[in-house]
PDB file of C-alpha atoms in Angstrom:
ATOM      1  CA  MET A  26     -90.567 -56.701-385.599  1.00  0.00           C
ATOM      2  CA  SER A  27     -90.102 -52.960-385.489  1.00  0.00           C
ATOM      3  CA  LYS A  28     -86.771 -52.794-387.327  1.00  0.00           C
ATOM      4  CA  ASN A  29     -85.958 -53.549-390.956  1.00  0.00           C
ATOM      5  CA  ILE A  30     -82.716 -53.282-392.912  1.00  0.00           C
ATOM      6  CA  VAL A  31     -81.837 -52.479-396.653  1.00  0.00           C
ATOM      7  CA  ALA A  32     -79.399 -50.348-398.607  1.00  0.00           C
ATOM      8  CA  VAL A  33     -81.482 -47.219-399.220  1.00  0.00           C
ATOM      9  CA  ASN A  34     -80.881 -43.533-398.625  1.00  0.00           C
ATOM     10  CA  ASP A  35     -82.017 -41.567-395.569  1.00  0.00           C
ATOM     11  CA  ALA A  36     -82.221 -44.612-393.321  1.00  0.00           C
ATOM     12  CA  LYS A  37     -80.473 -45.415-390.099  1.00  0.00           C
ATOM     13  CA  VAL A  38     -77.298 -47.502-390.540  1.00  0.00           C
ATOM     14  CA  ALA A  39     -77.610 -50.772-388.598  1.00  0.00           C
ATOM     15  CA  GLY A  40     -74.212 -52.131-389.572  1.00  0.00           C
ATOM     16  CA  ARG A  41     -72.148 -53.237-392.535  1.00  0.00           C
ATOM     17  CA  ILE A  42     -72.269 -56.086-394.999  1.00  0.00           C
ATOM     18  CA  VAL A  43     -68.652 -57.112-395.559  1.00  0.00           C
ATOM     19  CA  TYR A  44     -66.818 -59.411-397.927  1.00  0.00           C
ATOM     20  CA  TRP A  45     -63.329 -59.505-399.400  1.00  0.00           C
ATOM     21  CA  SER A  46     -61.152 -60.337-402.371  1.00  0.00           C
ATOM     22  CA  LEU A  47     -57.612 -61.381-401.454  1.00  0.00           C
ATOM     23  CA  GLY A  48     -54.444 -61.381-403.513  1.00  0.00           C
ATOM     24  CA  GLY A  49     -50.718 -61.663-403.061  1.00  0.00           C
ATOM     25  CA  GLU A  50     -48.863 -62.649-399.918  1.00  0.00           C
ATOM     26  CA  VAL A  51     -48.697 -60.761-396.633  1.00  0.00           C
ATOM     27  CA  SER A  52     -45.452 -60.392-394.705  1.00  0.00           C
ATOM     28  CA  ALA A  53     -45.949 -61.734-391.173  1.00  0.00           C
ATOM     29  CA  ALA A  54     -43.321 -59.331-389.800  1.00  0.00           C
ATOM     30  CA  SER A  55     -44.868 -56.278-391.493  1.00  0.00           C
ATOM     31  CA  LEU A  56     -48.378 -57.164-390.365  1.00  0.00           C
ATOM     32  CA  GLN A  57     -47.215 -57.640-386.797  1.00  0.00           C
ATOM     33  CA  GLN A  58     -45.288 -54.358-386.751  1.00  0.00           C
ATOM     34  CA  VAL A  59     -48.112 -52.213-388.131  1.00  0.00           C
ATOM     35  CA  TRP A  60     -50.657 -53.998-385.931  1.00  0.00           C
ATOM     36  CA  LEU A  61     -48.699 -53.287-382.763  1.00  0.00           C
ATOM     37  CA  ASP A  62     -47.968 -49.711-383.883  1.00  0.00           C
ATOM     38  CA  ALA A  63     -51.746 -49.245-384.048  1.00  0.00           C
ATOM     39  CA  ASN A  64     -51.948 -50.365-380.387  1.00  0.00           C
ATOM     40  CA  LEU A  65     -54.066 -53.392-381.250  1.00  0.00           C
ATOM     41  CA  ASP A  66     -54.107 -56.577-379.189  1.00  0.00           C
ATOM     42  CA  ALA A  67     -51.226 -58.872-380.212  1.00  0.00           C
ATOM     43  CA  LYS A  68     -53.358 -61.886-379.273  1.00  0.00           C
ATOM     44  CA  LEU A  69     -55.599 -61.137-382.261  1.00  0.00           C
ATOM     45  CA  LEU A  70     -52.788 -61.545-384.796  1.00  0.00           C
ATOM     46  CA  PRO A  71     -52.892 -64.713-386.913  1.00  0.00           C
ATOM     47  CA  ASN A  72     -50.509 -67.505-386.007  1.00  0.00           C
ATOM     48  CA  GLU A  73     -47.478 -67.545-388.265  1.00  0.00           C
ATOM     49  CA  PRO A  74     -47.330 -70.570-390.614  1.00  0.00           C
ATOM     50  CA  SER A  75     -45.708 -73.570-388.954  1.00  0.00           C
ATOM     51  CA  GLU A  76     -42.821 -75.531-390.459  1.00  0.00           C
ATOM     52  CA  HIS A  77     -45.247 -78.323-391.380  1.00  0.00           C
ATOM     53  CA  VAL A  78     -47.527 -75.920-393.226  1.00  0.00           C
ATOM     54  CA  ALA A  79     -44.602 -74.225-394.980  1.00  0.00           C
ATOM     55  CA  LEU A  80     -43.220 -77.596-396.116  1.00  0.00           C
ATOM     56  CA  LYS A  81     -46.586 -78.724-397.442  1.00  0.00           C
ATOM     57  CA  ARG A  82     -47.035 -75.514-399.417  1.00  0.00           C
ATOM     58  CA  ALA A  83     -43.476 -75.529-400.728  1.00  0.00           C
ATOM     59  CA  VAL A  84     -43.739 -79.074-402.096  1.00  0.00           C
ATOM     60  CA  GLN A  85     -47.263 -78.672-403.443  1.00  0.00           C
ATOM     61  CA  ASN A  86     -46.051 -75.585-405.267  1.00  0.00           C
ATOM     62  CA  GLN A  87     -43.866 -77.857-407.444  1.00  0.00           C
ATOM     63  CA  ALA A  88     -46.637 -80.299-408.324  1.00  0.00           C
ATOM     64  CA  THR A  89     -47.970 -80.691-411.861  1.00  0.00           C
ATOM     65  CA  LYS A  90     -50.377 -83.072-413.562  1.00  0.00           C
ATOM     66  CA  ARG A  91     -47.721 -85.814-413.686  1.00  0.00           C
ATOM     67  CA  LEU A  92     -45.641 -84.717-410.698  1.00  0.00           C
ATOM     68  CA  LEU A  93     -47.486 -85.597-407.513  1.00  0.00           C
ATOM     69  CA  ALA A  94     -46.911 -84.184-404.014  1.00  0.00           C
ATOM     70  CA  ARG A  95     -47.372 -86.913-401.425  1.00  0.00           C
ATOM     71  CA  PRO A  96     -47.028 -86.695-397.602  1.00  0.00           C
ATOM     72  CA  VAL A  97     -45.639 -89.499-395.433  1.00  0.00           C
ATOM     73  CA  ASN A  98     -44.797 -89.788-391.734  1.00  0.00           C
ATOM     74  CA  HIS A  99     -47.710 -87.547-390.702  1.00  0.00           C
ATOM     75  CA  GLY A 100     -46.592 -84.728-392.971  1.00  0.00           C
ATOM     76  CA  LYS A 101     -43.027 -84.595-391.631  1.00  0.00           C
ATOM     77  CA  THR A 102     -41.833 -85.931-394.982  1.00  0.00           C
ATOM     78  CA  TRP A 103     -43.054 -84.950-398.453  1.00  0.00           C
ATOM     79  CA  LEU A 104     -42.258 -86.683-401.714  1.00  0.00           C
ATOM     80  CA  LEU A 105     -42.430 -85.456-405.289  1.00  0.00           C
ATOM     81  CA  VAL A 106     -43.472 -88.519-407.254  1.00  0.00           C
ATOM     82  CA  GLU A 107     -43.331 -88.571-411.051  1.00  0.00           C
ATOM     83  CA  GLU A 108     -46.071 -90.502-412.802  1.00  0.00           C
ATOM     84  CA  THR A 109     -45.128 -91.922-416.215  1.00  0.00           C
ATOM     85  CA  PRO A 110     -47.852 -93.517-418.363  1.00  0.00           C
ATOM     86  CA  ASN A 111     -47.033 -97.099-419.328  1.00  0.00           C
ATOM     87  CA  GLY A 112     -49.673 -98.456-421.639  1.00  0.00           C
ATOM     88  CA  SER A 113     -52.814 -98.981-419.592  1.00  0.00           C
ATOM     89  CA  ASP A 114     -50.807 -98.600-416.390  1.00  0.00           C
ATOM     90  CA  ALA A 115     -48.318 -96.106-414.979  1.00  0.00           C
ATOM     91  CA  ASP A 116     -44.865 -96.152-413.441  1.00  0.00           C
ATOM     92  CA  TYR A 117     -43.909 -94.051-410.427  1.00  0.00           C
ATOM     93  CA  SER A 118     -40.532 -92.737-409.303  1.00  0.00           C
ATOM     94  CA  VAL A 119     -39.525 -90.427-406.443  1.00  0.00           C
ATOM     95  CA  ARG A 120     -37.881 -87.303-407.840  1.00  0.00           C
ATOM     96  CA  CYS A 121     -37.395 -85.472-404.551  1.00  0.00           C
ATOM     97  CA  LYS A 122     -37.706 -86.156-400.824  1.00  0.00           C
ATOM     98  CA  SER A 123     -38.075 -83.397-398.223  1.00  0.00           C
ATOM     99  CA  VAL A 124     -37.746 -84.298-394.541  1.00  0.00           C
ATOM    100  CA  LEU A 125     -38.493 -81.871-391.716  1.00  0.00           C
ATOM    101  CA  GLY A 126     -36.080 -82.346-388.832  1.00  0.00           C
ATOM    102  CA  GLN A 127     -36.825 -81.846-385.154  1.00  0.00           C
ATOM    103  CA  ASP A 128     -34.898 -78.562-385.335  1.00  0.00           C
ATOM    104  CA  GLY A 129     -37.324 -77.267-387.964  1.00  0.00           C
ATOM    105  CA  LYS A 130     -34.772 -77.444-390.753  1.00  0.00           C
ATOM    106  CA  LEU A 131     -35.247 -79.225-394.067  1.00  0.00           C
ATOM    107  CA  ASN A 132     -33.196 -82.094-395.419  1.00  0.00           C
ATOM    108  CA  ILE A 133     -33.926 -82.255-399.146  1.00  0.00           C
ATOM    109  CA  SER A 134     -32.583 -84.936-401.461  1.00  0.00           C
ATOM    110  CA  GLY A 135     -33.186 -85.711-405.121  1.00  0.00           C
ATOM    111  CA  ASP A 136     -33.073 -83.642-408.291  1.00  0.00           C
ATOM    112  CA  ASN A 137     -31.029 -80.480-407.822  1.00  0.00           C
ATOM    113  CA  GLY A 138     -33.614 -78.373-409.622  1.00  0.00           C
ATOM    114  CA  PHE A 139     -36.213 -79.151-406.972  1.00  0.00           C
ATOM    115  CA  ILE A 140     -33.927 -78.776-403.960  1.00  0.00           C
ATOM    116  CA  SER A 141     -33.321 -75.043-404.303  1.00  0.00           C
ATOM    117  CA  ARG A 142     -36.919 -74.263-405.286  1.00  0.00           C
ATOM    118  CA  ILE A 143     -38.395 -76.172-402.346  1.00  0.00           C
ATOM    119  CA  GLN A 144     -35.952 -74.611-399.882  1.00  0.00           C
ATOM    120  CA  ASN A 145     -36.630 -71.090-401.164  1.00  0.00           C
ATOM    121  CA  ASP A 146     -40.387 -71.618-401.093  1.00  0.00           C
ATOM    122  CA  PHE A 147     -40.194 -73.155-397.614  1.00  0.00           C
ATOM    123  CA  ASP A 148     -38.337 -70.099-396.288  1.00  0.00           C
ATOM    124  CA  ARG A 149     -40.827 -67.756-397.941  1.00  0.00           C
ATOM    125  CA  TYR A 150     -43.897 -69.579-396.666  1.00  0.00           C
ATOM    126  CA  LEU A 151     -42.541 -69.347-393.120  1.00  0.00           C
ATOM    127  CA  ALA A 152     -42.392 -65.573-393.429  1.00  0.00           C
ATOM    128  CA  TYR A 153     -45.580 -64.852-395.369  1.00  0.00           C
ATOM    129  CA  PHE A 154     -49.299 -65.517-394.955  1.00  0.00           C
ATOM    130  CA  ASP A 155     -51.155 -66.804-397.989  1.00  0.00           C
ATOM    131  CA  ASN A 156     -54.733 -65.951-398.950  1.00  0.00           C
ATOM    132  CA  SER A 157     -56.238 -68.791-396.924  1.00  0.00           C
ATOM    133  CA  ASP A 158     -54.437 -67.600-393.775  1.00  0.00           C
ATOM    134  CA  ILE A 159     -55.669 -64.036-394.226  1.00  0.00           C
ATOM    135  CA  GLY A 160     -59.184 -65.153-395.145  1.00  0.00           C
ATOM    136  CA  ASN A 161     -59.509 -67.303-392.022  1.00  0.00           C
ATOM    137  CA  TRP A 162     -58.098 -64.460-389.930  1.00  0.00           C
ATOM    138  CA  LEU A 163     -60.621 -61.971-391.301  1.00  0.00           C
ATOM    139  CA  VAL A 164     -63.445 -64.396-390.482  1.00  0.00           C
ATOM    140  CA  SER A 165     -62.201 -64.679-386.886  1.00  0.00           C
ATOM    141  CA  LEU A 166     -61.974 -60.881-386.596  1.00  0.00           C
ATOM    142  CA  ALA A 167     -65.470 -60.470-388.025  1.00  0.00           C
ATOM    143  CA  TYR A 168     -66.896 -62.951-385.502  1.00  0.00           C
ATOM    144  CA  ARG A 169     -65.078 -61.124-382.726  1.00  0.00           C
ATOM    145  CA  CYS A 170     -67.202 -58.161-383.816  1.00  0.00           C
ATOM    146  CA  LYS A 171     -70.348 -60.313-383.377  1.00  0.00           C
ATOM    147  CA  ALA A 172     -70.736 -60.882-387.108  1.00  0.00           C
ATOM    148  CA  VAL A 173     -73.062 -63.442-388.615  1.00  0.00           C
ATOM    149  CA  SER A 174     -72.581 -65.118-391.966  1.00  0.00           C
ATOM    150  CA  LEU A 175     -75.352 -64.222-394.401  1.00  0.00           C
ATOM    151  CA  ARG A 176     -74.583 -67.330-396.461  1.00  0.00           C
ATOM    152  CA  SER A 177     -74.414 -70.877-395.131  1.00  0.00           C
ATOM    153  CA  ARG A 178     -70.984 -71.406-396.682  1.00  0.00           C
ATOM    154  CA  GLY A 179     -69.616 -68.046-395.508  1.00  0.00           C
ATOM    155  CA  GLY A 180     -68.079 -65.290-397.586  1.00  0.00           C
ATOM    156  CA  VAL A 181     -70.523 -62.477-396.777  1.00  0.00           C
ATOM    157  CA  TYR A 182     -70.995 -61.193-393.226  1.00  0.00           C
ATOM    158  CA  PHE A 183     -73.103 -58.672-391.357  1.00  0.00           C
ATOM    159  CA  ILE A 184     -71.300 -56.666-388.673  1.00  0.00           C
ATOM    160  CA  PRO A 185     -73.508 -54.618-386.316  1.00  0.00           C
ATOM    161  CA  ALA A 186     -72.900 -50.864-386.201  1.00  0.00           C
ATOM    162  CA  VAL A 187     -71.665 -50.890-382.602  1.00  0.00           C
ATOM    163  CA  ASN A 188     -68.632 -52.959-383.657  1.00  0.00           C
ATOM    164  CA  VAL A 189     -67.938 -51.489-387.103  1.00  0.00           C
ATOM    165  CA  GLY A 190     -65.267 -49.171-385.691  1.00  0.00           C
ATOM    166  CA  TYR A 191     -63.257 -52.119-384.352  1.00  0.00           C
ATOM    167  CA  PHE A 192     -63.428 -53.936-387.681  1.00  0.00           C
ATOM    168  CA  ASP A 193     -62.324 -50.764-389.485  1.00  0.00           C
ATOM    169  CA  GLU A 194     -59.194 -50.649-387.324  1.00  0.00           C
ATOM    170  CA  TYR A 195     -58.339 -54.232-388.245  1.00  0.00           C
ATOM    171  CA  VAL A 196     -58.972 -53.684-391.955  1.00  0.00           C
ATOM    172  CA  ASN A 197     -56.948 -50.461-392.077  1.00  0.00           C
ATOM    173  CA  VAL A 198     -53.886 -52.336-390.846  1.00  0.00           C
ATOM    174  CA  LEU A 199     -54.336 -55.054-393.465  1.00  0.00           C
ATOM    175  CA  ARG A 200     -54.756 -52.502-396.249  1.00  0.00           C
ATOM    176  CA  SER A 201     -51.542 -50.741-395.261  1.00  0.00           C
ATOM    177  CA  VAL A 202     -49.433 -53.895-395.619  1.00  0.00           C
ATOM    178  CA  ALA A 203     -51.394 -55.758-398.298  1.00  0.00           C
ATOM    179  CA  PRO A 204     -52.707 -53.465-401.076  1.00  0.00           C
ATOM    180  CA  GLU A 205     -53.856 -56.488-403.083  1.00  0.00           C
ATOM    181  CA  CYS A 206     -56.263 -57.495-400.317  1.00  0.00           C
ATOM    182  CA  ASN A 207     -59.576 -55.703-400.764  1.00  0.00           C
ATOM    183  CA  VAL A 208     -62.208 -55.662-398.032  1.00  0.00           C
ATOM    184  CA  TYR A 209     -65.561 -54.284-399.174  1.00  0.00           C
ATOM    185  CA  GLN A 210     -68.070 -52.813-396.740  1.00  0.00           C
ATOM    186  CA  ILE A 211     -71.618 -51.876-397.687  1.00  0.00           C
ATOM    187  CA  PRO A 212     -73.847 -49.968-395.250  1.00  0.00           C
ATOM    188  CA  ALA A 213     -76.759 -52.106-394.041  1.00  0.00           C
ATOM    189  CA  LEU A 214     -79.764 -49.839-393.639  1.00  0.00           C
ATOM    190  CA  GLU A 215     -83.317 -50.391-392.433  1.00  0.00           C
ATOM    191  CA  SER A 216     -85.759 -52.722-394.330  1.00  0.00           C
ATOM    192  CA  SER A 217     -87.646 -55.986-393.727  1.00  0.00           C
ATOM    193  CA  GLU A 218     -85.708 -58.191-396.181  1.00  0.00           C
ATOM    194  CA  ALA A 219     -82.355 -57.554-394.518  1.00  0.00           C
ATOM    195  CA  VAL A 220     -83.647 -58.094-390.995  1.00  0.00           C
ATOM    196  CA  GLU A 221     -85.078 -61.388-392.205  1.00  0.00           C
ATOM    197  CA  ALA A 222     -81.711 -62.388-393.689  1.00  0.00           C
ATOM    198  CA  ILE A 223     -79.782 -61.443-390.554  1.00  0.00           C
ATOM    199  CA  LEU A 224     -82.262 -63.170-388.267  1.00  0.00           C
ATOM    200  CA  ALA A 225     -82.096 -66.314-390.406  1.00  0.00           C
ATOM    201  CA  ALA A 226     -78.299 -66.205-390.200  1.00  0.00           C
ATOM    202  CA  VAL A 227     -78.374 -65.953-386.399  1.00  0.00           C
ATOM    203  CA  GLN A 228     -80.800 -68.873-386.146  1.00  0.00           C
ATOM    204  CA  ARG A 229     -78.805 -70.982-388.607  1.00  0.00           C
ATOM    205  CA  GLU A 230     -75.486 -70.420-386.819  1.00  0.00           C
ATOM    206  CA  ALA A 231     -77.086 -71.142-383.452  1.00  0.00           C
ATOM    207  CA  ALA A 232     -78.715 -74.332-384.764  1.00  0.00           C
ATOM    208  CA  GLU A 233     -75.375 -75.551-386.155  1.00  0.00           C
ATOM    209  CA  ALA A 234     -73.609 -74.861-382.849  1.00  0.00           C
ATOM    210  CA  VAL A 235     -76.356 -76.601-380.869  1.00  0.00           C
ATOM    211  CA  SER A 236     -76.185 -79.654-383.147  1.00  0.00           C
ATOM    212  CA  GLU A 237     -72.410 -79.955-382.694  1.00  0.00           C
ATOM    213  CA  ILE A 238     -72.662 -79.666-378.912  1.00  0.00           C
ATOM    214  CA  GLU A 239     -75.484 -82.208-378.746  1.00  0.00           C
ATOM    215  CA  ALA A 240     -73.244 -84.639-380.664  1.00  0.00           C
ATOM    216  CA  ASP A 241     -70.440 -84.058-378.134  1.00  0.00           C
ATOM    217  CA  ILE A 242     -72.760 -84.695-375.188  1.00  0.00           C
ATOM    218  CA  SER A 243     -74.137 -87.923-376.639  1.00  0.00           C
ATOM    219  CA  GLY A 244     -70.704 -89.052-377.888  1.00  0.00           C
ATOM    220  CA  ASP A 245     -67.387 -89.701-376.203  1.00  0.00           C
ATOM    221  CA  ALA A 246     -65.966 -86.166-376.272  1.00  0.00           C
ATOM    222  CA  SER A 247     -63.370 -85.438-373.590  1.00  0.00           C
ATOM    223  CA  ASN A 248     -63.944 -83.179-370.600  1.00  0.00           C
ATOM    224  CA  THR A 249     -61.676 -80.581-372.191  1.00  0.00           C
ATOM    225  CA  VAL A 250     -63.820 -80.489-375.309  1.00  0.00           C
ATOM    226  CA  LYS A 251     -66.991 -80.217-373.250  1.00  0.00           C
ATOM    227  CA  LYS A 252     -65.563 -77.393-371.141  1.00  0.00           C
ATOM    228  CA  ASN A 253     -64.719 -75.522-374.333  1.00  0.00           C
ATOM    229  CA  ARG A 254     -68.257 -76.144-375.512  1.00  0.00           C
ATOM    230  CA  ARG A 255     -69.583 -74.687-372.263  1.00  0.00           C
ATOM    231  CA  LYS A 256     -67.674 -71.487-372.972  1.00  0.00           C
ATOM    232  CA  ALA A 257     -68.987 -71.490-376.553  1.00  0.00           C
ATOM    233  CA  LEU A 258     -72.560 -71.873-375.266  1.00  0.00           C
ATOM    234  CA  ALA A 259     -72.141 -68.868-372.978  1.00  0.00           C
ATOM    235  CA  GLU A 260     -70.872 -66.810-375.923  1.00  0.00           C
ATOM    236  CA  LEU A 261     -73.759 -68.057-378.067  1.00  0.00           C
ATOM    237  CA  THR A 262     -76.284 -67.019-375.412  1.00  0.00           C
ATOM    238  CA  GLU A 263     -74.771 -63.540-375.326  1.00  0.00           C
ATOM    239  CA  LYS A 264     -74.793 -63.272-379.127  1.00  0.00           C
ATOM    240  CA  VAL A 265     -78.401 -64.381-379.479  1.00  0.00           C
ATOM    241  CA  SER A 266     -79.451 -61.868-376.794  1.00  0.00           C
ATOM    242  CA  PHE A 267     -77.520 -59.154-378.613  1.00  0.00           C
ATOM    243  CA  TYR A 268     -79.350 -59.810-381.876  1.00  0.00           C
ATOM    244  CA  GLU A 269     -82.687 -60.050-380.106  1.00  0.00           C
ATOM    245  CA  ASN A 270     -82.185 -56.463-378.985  1.00  0.00           C
ATOM    246  CA  LEU A 271     -80.719 -55.279-382.291  1.00  0.00           C
ATOM    247  CA  LEU A 272     -83.540 -56.706-384.397  1.00  0.00           C
ATOM    248  CA  SER A 273     -86.335 -56.326-381.820  1.00  0.00           C
ATOM    249  CA  ALA A 274     -86.960 -60.028-382.406  1.00  0.00           C
ATOM    250  CA  ASN A 275     -88.341 -62.760-380.198  1.00  0.00           C
ATOM    251  CA  LEU A 276     -85.807 -65.586-379.985  1.00  0.00           C
ATOM    252  CA  SER A 277     -87.094 -67.035-376.718  1.00  0.00           C
ATOM    253  CA  SER A 278     -87.505 -70.558-378.116  1.00  0.00           C
ATOM    254  CA  LEU A 279     -83.886 -70.528-379.266  1.00  0.00           C
ATOM    255  CA  GLN A 280     -82.740 -69.201-375.886  1.00  0.00           C
ATOM    256  CA  GLU A 281     -84.700 -71.956-374.139  1.00  0.00           C
ATOM    257  CA  LYS A 282     -83.018 -74.563-376.349  1.00  0.00           C
ATOM    258  CA  ILE A 283     -79.574 -73.166-375.506  1.00  0.00           C
ATOM    259  CA  SER A 284     -80.427 -73.017-371.792  1.00  0.00           C
ATOM    260  CA  SER A 285     -81.609 -76.630-371.801  1.00  0.00           C
ATOM    261  CA  LEU A 286     -78.462 -77.683-373.633  1.00  0.00           C
ATOM    262  CA  SER A 287     -76.304 -75.838-371.104  1.00  0.00           C
ATOM    263  CA  PHE A 288     -77.957 -77.824-368.318  1.00  0.00           C
ATOM    264  CA  SER A 289     -77.413 -81.121-370.172  1.00  0.00           C
ATOM    265  CA  LEU A 290     -73.788 -80.221-370.815  1.00  0.00           C
ATOM    266  CA  ALA A 291     -73.227 -79.421-367.128  1.00  0.00           C
ATOM    267  CA  GLU A 292     -74.775 -82.771-366.158  1.00  0.00           C
ATOM    268  CA  SER A 293     -72.576 -84.605-368.672  1.00  0.00           C
ATOM    269  CA  LEU A 294     -69.456 -82.891-367.362  1.00  0.00           C
ATOM    270  CA  LEU A 295     -70.312 -83.714-363.747  1.00  0.00           C
ATOM    271  CA  SER A 296     -71.051 -87.344-364.579  1.00  0.00           C
ATOM    272  CA  GLN A 297     -67.793 -87.725-366.507  1.00  0.00           C
ATOM    273  CA  GLU A 298     -65.773 -86.120-363.700  1.00  0.00           C
ATOM    274  CA  ASN A 299     -67.375 -88.438-361.128  1.00  0.00           C
ATOM    275  CA  GLU A 300     -66.481 -91.467-363.243  1.00  0.00           C
ATOM    276  CA  GLU A 301     -62.876 -90.275-363.543  1.00  0.00           C
ATOM    277  CA  ASN A 302     -62.663 -89.699-359.783  1.00  0.00           C
ATOM    278  CA  GLN A 303     -63.940 -93.212-359.049  1.00  0.00           C
ATOM    279  CA  VAL A 304     -61.314 -94.678-361.372  1.00  0.00           C
ATOM    280  CA  ASN A 305     -58.563 -92.722-359.598  1.00  0.00           C
ATOM    281  CA  VAL A 306     -59.658 -93.815-356.105  1.00  0.00           C
TER     282      VAL A 306
END
């Protein structure tokens, strides 16, 4: 390889190493307004929390060691159940019941103290993103910029220099509406250790994607799932080629694996469609 990457002076910047520390809540309306004012694509905004998510968060916010939040009816109903020790056993009683109606409104019954708190929290969680929402959104934005995760469990990402400007635009909007959310960016400069880390990340992500798609082909995944996988494979091919050029690396064996998998996926799709057509005849 002719290129290497580390944080040293007087070296060419190859990209950024990014990670973040999130705090507070982010107003969905404020984020949307500033985002659109910056002429950014509305399709890239995070989805606002659904009524089901808001209800879950509102009820779980009341839970304590002896006050348990329990979902029923596929999460359309949540109970606050009090656990009272009784010798070597325990007694349980429902203190509050929250039911989400088809109109998206809550019907809350039980202790008055819980009713107002759950309703207020429910309304707030509909209007605000929490840290998990923003964290997942930042990951999706980073991957849109062809990032790779430098750790297997995520949290630290490399974004190539050609896409750093786009990520900066996204982060600037977040900073303007959420001062407690800190996104840190460290220049990634040339050195062998960093190229090795980035290359390993590309290979690991590709291997994980290939394994998932192989499981879909050999399993009973639907045509819709397989078609989505076909799109994901095309994006993976493009990403691997991009990093081959960036790192001056030889990833031909990985490309061959992806190409072979693409062929197998196409065969599986055709076979499944033929079977469906025969059934419909």
